[in-house]
Coordinates of C-alpha atoms in Angstrom, one line a residue:
M22 CA -43.7 -33.0 120.3
N23 CA -44.8 -31.5 123.6
R24 CA -48.1 -33.4 123.6
A25 CA -50.2 -35.6 121.5
L26 CA -51.6 -34.3 118.2
T27 CA -55.3 -33.5 118.3
L28 CA -58.0 -33.1 115.7
H29 CA -58.1 -29.3 116.5
D30 CA -54.3 -29.2 115.6
V31 CA -54.9 -30.9 112.3
I32 CA -57.8 -28.6 111.4
V33 CA -55.7 -25.5 112.2
V34 CA -52.8 -26.8 110.2
A35 CA -55.0 -27.6 107.2
A36 CA -56.7 -24.3 107.4
A37 CA -53.4 -22.5 107.5
L38 CA -52.1 -24.4 104.5
V39 CA -55.3 -24.0 102.5
G40 CA -55.5 -20.3 103.4
A41 CA -51.9 -19.8 102.3
A42 CA -52.5 -21.6 98.9
A43 CA -55.7 -19.6 98.4
A44 CA -53.9 -16.4 99.2
G45 CA -51.1 -17.2 96.8
L46 CA -53.6 -18.0 94.0
L47 CA -55.5 -14.8 94.6
A48 CA -52.2 -12.9 94.6
R49 CA -51.2 -14.4 91.2
M50 CA -54.6 -13.6 89.7
A51 CA -54.4 -10.0 91.0
L52 CA -50.8 -9.7 89.6
R53 CA -51.9 -11.1 86.3
W54 CA -54.7 -8.5 86.0
L55 CA -52.1 -5.9 87.0
G56 CA -49.7 -7.2 84.4
E57 CA -52.3 -6.7 81.6
R58 CA -52.6 -3.1 82.7
A59 CA -48.8 -2.8 82.8
R60 CA -48.4 -3.9 79.2
R61 CA -50.4 -1.0 78.1
T62 CA -47.9 1.5 79.5
R63 CA -44.9 2.8 77.5
W64 CA -42.4 1.8 80.2
S65 CA -41.4 -1.9 80.1
G66 CA -39.9 -1.9 83.6
D67 CA -43.3 -2.4 85.2
D68 CA -43.8 -5.5 83.1
V69 CA -40.6 -7.0 84.6
I70 CA -41.6 -6.1 88.2
V71 CA -45.1 -7.5 87.9
A72 CA -43.9 -10.7 86.2
T73 CA -41.3 -11.3 88.9
L74 CA -43.8 -10.7 91.7
R75 CA -46.1 -13.3 90.2
T76 CA -43.4 -15.8 90.9
L77 CA -42.6 -14.6 94.4
A78 CA -46.3 -14.3 95.6
P79 CA -46.9 -18.1 95.9
W80 CA -43.6 -18.7 97.7
A81 CA -44.3 -15.9 100.2
A82 CA -47.9 -17.1 100.9
M83 CA -46.8 -20.7 101.4
S84 CA -44.0 -19.6 103.7
V85 CA -46.5 -17.7 105.9
G86 CA -48.8 -20.7 105.8
V87 CA -46.1 -23.2 106.8
S88 CA -44.9 -20.9 109.6
S89 CA -48.4 -20.5 110.9
A90 CA -49.0 -24.3 110.8
A91 CA -45.7 -24.9 112.6
A92 CA -46.8 -22.5 115.3
A93 CA -50.1 -24.3 115.8
L94 CA -48.5 -27.7 116.1
P95 CA -47.2 -28.8 119.6
L96 CA -43.6 -28.9 118.4
T97 CA -40.6 -28.9 120.7
R98 CA -38.6 -25.7 121.1
T99 CA -35.7 -27.0 119.0
L100 CA -37.9 -28.4 116.3
G101 CA -40.0 -25.3 116.1
H102 CA -36.8 -23.1 115.8
T103 CA -35.5 -25.4 113.0
V104 CA -38.8 -25.2 111.1
N105 CA -38.8 -21.4 111.4
Q106 CA -35.2 -21.2 110.2
V107 CA -36.0 -23.3 107.2
V108 CA -39.0 -21.2 106.3
I109 CA -37.0 -18.0 106.7
A110 CA -34.2 -19.4 104.6
A111 CA -36.6 -20.4 101.9
L112 CA -38.3 -17.0 101.9
I113 CA -34.9 -15.2 101.8
L114 CA -33.8 -17.3 98.9
A115 CA -37.0 -16.7 97.0
T116 CA -36.8 -13.0 97.7
T117 CA -33.1 -12.9 96.6
V118 CA -33.8 -14.6 93.3
T119 CA -36.8 -12.3 92.7
A120 CA -34.8 -9.2 93.5
A121 CA -32.0 -10.4 91.2
R122 CA -34.5 -10.9 88.4
V123 CA -36.1 -7.5 88.9
V124 CA -32.8 -5.6 89.1
A125 CA -31.4 -7.5 86.1
G126 CA -34.6 -6.9 84.1
L127 CA -34.6 -3.2 84.9
V128 CA -30.9 -2.9 83.9
Q129 CA -31.6 -4.6 80.6
T130 CA -34.7 -2.4 80.0
L131 CA -32.5 0.7 80.6
A132 CA -29.9 -0.6 78.2
L133 CA -32.4 -1.2 75.5
S134 CA -34.0 2.2 76.0
R135 CA -30.7 4.0 75.6
S136 CA -29.4 2.0 72.7
G137 CA -32.8 2.4 70.9
V138 CA -32.4 -1.0 69.0
A139 CA -32.8 -4.6 69.7
G140 CA -29.5 -5.1 71.4
T141 CA -28.4 -6.2 74.9
A142 CA -25.6 -5.4 77.3
T143 CA -25.5 -8.6 79.3
I144 CA -22.3 -7.6 81.1
F145 CA -24.2 -5.1 83.3
V146 CA -27.1 -7.5 83.6
N147 CA -24.9 -10.3 84.8
I148 CA -22.9 -8.1 87.2
T149 CA -26.0 -6.8 88.9
R150 CA -27.6 -10.3 89.1
I151 CA -24.5 -11.8 90.7
A152 CA -24.2 -8.8 93.1
V153 CA -27.8 -9.2 94.3
L154 CA -27.4 -13.0 94.7
M155 CA -24.2 -12.6 96.7
M156 CA -25.8 -10.1 99.0
G157 CA -28.8 -12.4 99.5
V158 CA -26.5 -15.4 100.3
L159 CA -24.6 -13.3 102.9
I160 CA -27.9 -12.2 104.5
L161 CA -29.0 -15.8 104.6
L162 CA -25.8 -16.9 106.3
Q163 CA -26.0 -14.1 108.8
T164 CA -29.7 -15.0 109.5
L165 CA -28.8 -18.7 110.1
G166 CA -26.2 -17.6 112.6
I167 CA -23.2 -18.3 110.5
S168 CA -20.5 -15.6 110.8
I169 CA -19.6 -14.1 107.4
A170 CA -16.4 -12.3 108.6
P171 CA -14.1 -15.3 108.0
L172 CA -15.8 -15.9 104.7
L173 CA -15.2 -12.3 103.6
T174 CA -11.6 -12.7 104.7
A175 CA -11.2 -15.9 102.7
L176 CA -12.8 -14.3 99.7
G177 CA -10.4 -11.4 99.9
V178 CA -7.3 -13.6 100.1
G179 CA -8.6 -16.0 97.4
G180 CA -9.6 -13.1 95.2
L181 CA -6.0 -12.2 94.7
A182 CA -5.1 -15.7 93.5
V183 CA -8.1 -15.7 91.3
A184 CA -7.2 -12.3 89.8
L185 CA -3.7 -13.6 89.0
A186 CA -5.0 -16.8 87.4
L187 CA -7.7 -15.0 85.3
Q188 CA -5.8 -12.0 84.0
D189 CA -7.2 -12.3 80.5
T190 CA -10.7 -12.8 81.7
L191 CA -10.6 -9.8 84.0
A192 CA -9.0 -7.7 81.3
N193 CA -11.9 -8.5 79.0
L194 CA -14.4 -7.8 81.9
F195 CA -13.0 -4.4 82.7
A196 CA -12.6 -3.5 79.1
G197 CA -16.3 -4.3 78.5
V198 CA -17.3 -2.2 81.4
H199 CA -15.1 0.7 80.2
I200 CA -16.6 0.4 76.6
L201 CA -20.2 0.6 77.9
A202 CA -19.4 3.3 80.6
S203 CA -17.7 5.5 78.1
K204 CA -20.5 5.0 75.6
T205 CA -18.1 4.8 72.7
V206 CA -19.7 1.6 71.5
Q207 CA -23.3 0.6 72.4
P208 CA -25.5 -2.3 71.4
G209 CA -27.1 -1.5 68.1
H210 CA -24.3 0.6 66.7
Y211 CA -22.7 -0.1 63.4
I212 CA -18.9 -0.2 63.8
R213 CA -15.9 -1.0 61.6
L214 CA -12.5 -2.0 63.1
S215 CA -9.1 -1.2 61.7
S216 CA -8.6 -4.9 61.1
G217 CA -11.6 -4.9 58.7
E218 CA -14.4 -6.5 60.7
E219 CA -17.6 -4.5 60.6
G220 CA -21.3 -4.9 61.6
Y221 CA -24.0 -4.2 64.1
V222 CA -23.1 -4.6 67.8
V223 CA -25.5 -7.3 69.1
D224 CA -24.2 -7.9 72.6
I225 CA -21.4 -6.9 75.0
N226 CA -20.9 -9.5 77.7
W227 CA -18.3 -10.1 80.4
R228 CA -15.8 -11.6 77.9
N229 CA -16.4 -10.6 74.3
T230 CA -18.5 -8.4 72.0
T231 CA -20.7 -10.0 69.3
I232 CA -21.0 -8.2 66.0
R233 CA -23.6 -9.2 63.3
Q234 CA -22.4 -8.5 59.8
L235 CA -24.8 -7.5 57.0
S236 CA -24.5 -11.1 55.7
D237 CA -26.0 -12.2 59.0
N238 CA -22.8 -13.8 60.2
L239 CA -21.6 -13.3 63.8
V240 CA -18.1 -12.0 64.6
I241 CA -16.8 -12.6 68.2
I242 CA -14.3 -10.0 69.4
P243 CA -12.6 -10.0 72.8
N244 CA -13.4 -6.9 74.7
A245 CA -9.7 -6.1 75.4
K246 CA -9.0 -6.2 71.6
L247 CA -12.0 -4.0 70.8
A248 CA -10.9 -1.5 73.5
G249 CA -7.4 -1.4 72.0
T250 CA -8.1 -1.0 68.3
I251 CA -9.1 1.9 66.1
T252 CA -12.9 1.8 65.6
T253 CA -15.1 3.8 63.3
N254 CA -18.6 4.2 64.8
Y255 CA -21.2 5.0 62.2
H256 CA -23.8 5.8 64.8
Q257 CA -21.8 8.5 66.5
P258 CA -22.5 11.4 67.0
G259 CA -25.7 10.6 65.1
Q260 CA -27.2 7.8 63.0
E261 CA -27.8 10.0 59.9
M262 CA -24.9 9.8 57.5
S263 CA -24.0 11.1 54.0
V264 CA -24.0 8.8 51.0
M265 CA -21.6 9.6 48.1
V266 CA -22.3 8.3 44.6
Q267 CA -19.7 8.8 41.8
V268 CA -21.1 9.8 38.4
R269 CA -19.5 10.6 35.0
V270 CA -20.9 12.5 32.0
A271 CA -19.5 13.2 28.6
Y272 CA -17.4 16.3 27.9
R273 CA -20.0 17.7 25.5
S274 CA -22.6 17.8 28.3
D275 CA -24.0 21.1 29.7
L276 CA -22.7 21.0 33.3
E277 CA -25.4 23.4 34.6
H278 CA -28.1 21.2 33.1
V279 CA -26.4 18.1 34.5
E280 CA -26.2 19.6 38.0
Q281 CA -29.9 20.6 37.9
V282 CA -31.2 17.3 36.7
T283 CA -29.0 15.3 39.1
A284 CA -30.1 17.4 42.1
E285 CA -33.8 16.9 41.1
V286 CA -33.4 13.1 41.0
G287 CA -31.6 13.1 44.3
A288 CA -34.3 15.2 46.0
K289 CA -37.0 12.8 44.6
V290 CA -35.1 9.8 45.9
M291 CA -34.8 11.4 49.4
A292 CA -38.6 11.9 49.5
D293 CA -39.7 8.5 48.1
V294 CA -37.1 5.9 49.2
L295 CA -37.4 4.4 52.6
G296 CA -34.4 5.3 54.7
G297 CA -33.7 8.7 53.0
V298 CA -33.6 11.9 54.9
V299 CA -36.6 13.9 53.6
D300 CA -35.2 17.3 54.4
F301 CA -31.7 16.6 53.1
E302 CA -30.7 18.7 50.2
P303 CA -28.6 16.7 47.7
S304 CA -25.4 18.4 46.4
V305 CA -23.4 17.9 43.3
R306 CA -19.6 18.6 43.2
F307 CA -17.6 18.3 39.9
H308 CA -14.0 17.3 40.7
T309 CA -12.1 15.6 37.9
F310 CA -11.5 15.9 34.1
G311 CA -11.2 12.2 33.5
E312 CA -9.9 10.3 30.5
S313 CA -13.5 9.4 29.3
G314 CA -15.5 12.3 30.8
I315 CA -16.1 14.7 33.6
D316 CA -16.4 13.0 37.0
F317 CA -18.4 14.4 39.9
S318 CA -19.8 13.3 43.3
V319 CA -23.4 13.3 44.4
F320 CA -24.1 13.5 48.2
L321 CA -27.3 12.1 49.6
G322 CA -28.6 11.5 53.1
A323 CA -29.4 8.2 54.8
L324 CA -31.1 7.7 58.2
E325 CA -28.9 4.7 59.1
F326 CA -25.8 2.8 57.7
S327 CA -27.6 0.0 56.0
D328 CA -30.1 2.4 54.3
Q329 CA -27.4 3.6 51.9
Y330 CA -27.5 0.5 49.7
L331 CA -31.2 1.0 48.8
I332 CA -30.7 4.7 48.3
K333 CA -27.8 4.1 45.9
H334 CA -29.8 1.4 44.1
E335 CA -32.8 3.6 43.5
F336 CA -30.7 6.7 42.7
M337 CA -28.7 5.1 40.0
K338 CA -31.8 3.5 38.3
R339 CA -33.7 6.8 38.3
L340 CA -30.6 8.9 37.3
H341 CA -29.9 6.6 34.4
R342 CA -33.5 6.8 33.2
R343 CA -33.6 10.6 33.6
Y344 CA -30.3 11.0 31.8
Q345 CA -31.6 9.0 28.8
A346 CA -34.8 11.2 28.7
E347 CA -32.7 14.4 28.9
G348 CA -30.1 13.3 26.3
I349 CA -27.3 13.4 28.8
E350 CA -24.6 11.0 27.8
I351 CA -22.8 8.6 30.3
P352 CA -19.6 7.9 28.3
L353 CA -18.1 4.5 28.0
P354 CA -14.5 4.1 29.2
M355 CA -12.2 4.9 26.2
R356 CA -8.7 6.1 25.5
T357 CA -7.4 7.9 22.4
V358 CA -4.0 6.8 21.2
V359 CA -2.2 9.2 18.8
L360 CA 0.7 7.7 16.7
H361 CA 3.2 10.1 15.2
Q362 CA 5.1 9.1 12.0
P363 CA 8.9 9.7 12.3
Q364 CA 10.2 12.6 10.3
P365 CA 13.3 12.2 8.1
G366 CA 16.4 12.1 10.2
Q367 CA 14.5 11.1 13.4
V368 CA 15.0 7.8 15.1
P369 CA 11.8 5.8 14.8
L370 CA 9.9 4.3 17.8
P371 CA 11.0 0.9 18.9
A372 CA 9.3 -1.9 17.0
Q373 CA 6.7 -3.9 18.7
R374 CA 8.1 -7.2 20.0
T375 CA 6.9 -10.3 18.2
G376 CA 7.7 -14.0 18.5
E377 CA 10.9 -13.4 16.4
P378 CA 13.5 -10.9 17.4
D379 CA 14.0 -7.9 15.1
L380 CA 17.7 -7.9 14.1
T381 CA 17.5 -5.1 11.5
P382 CA 19.8 -2.2 12.6
G383 CA 18.3 1.2 12.8
P384 CA 19.4 4.1 10.5
G385 CA 22.9 5.4 11.3
V386 CA 23.9 2.2 13.1
A387 CA 27.1 0.7 11.8
T388 CA 27.5 -3.0 11.7
S389 CA 30.8 -4.6 12.7
P390 CA 32.6 -6.9 10.4
G391 CA 31.3 -10.4 10.6
S392 CA 28.0 -9.4 12.0
T393 CA 24.7 -10.3 10.3
A394 CA 22.4 -7.5 9.3

């Protein structure tokens, strides 16, 4: 120190630290009040910003307090510069972490708002978080007087070696970015791969895509494989989809009456069942004269892929009950077999095989000498 420490110096340092702590506490209280107001808005981005600033406010206040206290103390030039550098470094690190949290939170909020479901796209969140942190570290090094040009050169040379060593990882990374950027598959979509896996897309991260099946099991698919396979997306171009139910009635049925009754039941299901499209007009299409009856298809509407199961369930129950009330028969599977007796002079049909072979020769078949008839 340049001189001896006095009581006035201690009072000034204590006042600076107490004032900084009080300022940080008041800032947190103010931001807490602001956070309650932000939760009432429809946009969730302001919640992320306010929550992150509540973490930064105490750090910023204490940094200002420590800097003021250091300026009041009779420190040497070198020690004062060191204290200031440490305070600035701490403030830069706190600001960098806060900025990374804010940007990552906003990116995640944007992804959720676009997907419209409870899904996440952590690949973009992680990329933005890492980018902000790297920028903050470079700014910190430059502030501390460390040249970043050799570091950037080393990173450029080392990046080539890393890219060669992590070909599969980078392939999955860029495949995930391509999938999200092209919007072919988004979190919350229901997809089916050509290999048979299907389910809701839960997350697309830097390496793989997570799919939740209807049985609540998770399927992990590498991004490169997902980008290179044939995929059916049941949420594109829209979530609404047609539901087809196969029905069969007896040949003696009045098809006009069958069509009218079936359409009425379908319309009632669309209006009553959760997940049905209210303004969807069910259609009935006869298509096959089957072995047991006349087959036709009924087309209904579902708001989303998983809604089709409840719609089919309710439609079949109500249709069965209505058919019984209307006297419309749903035939059992049956087959009519007609046997023709052979006429005189015709060769009869081959006998049915039994446990013992039939060695009786047919009419007009001569037996050779020594053979047993």
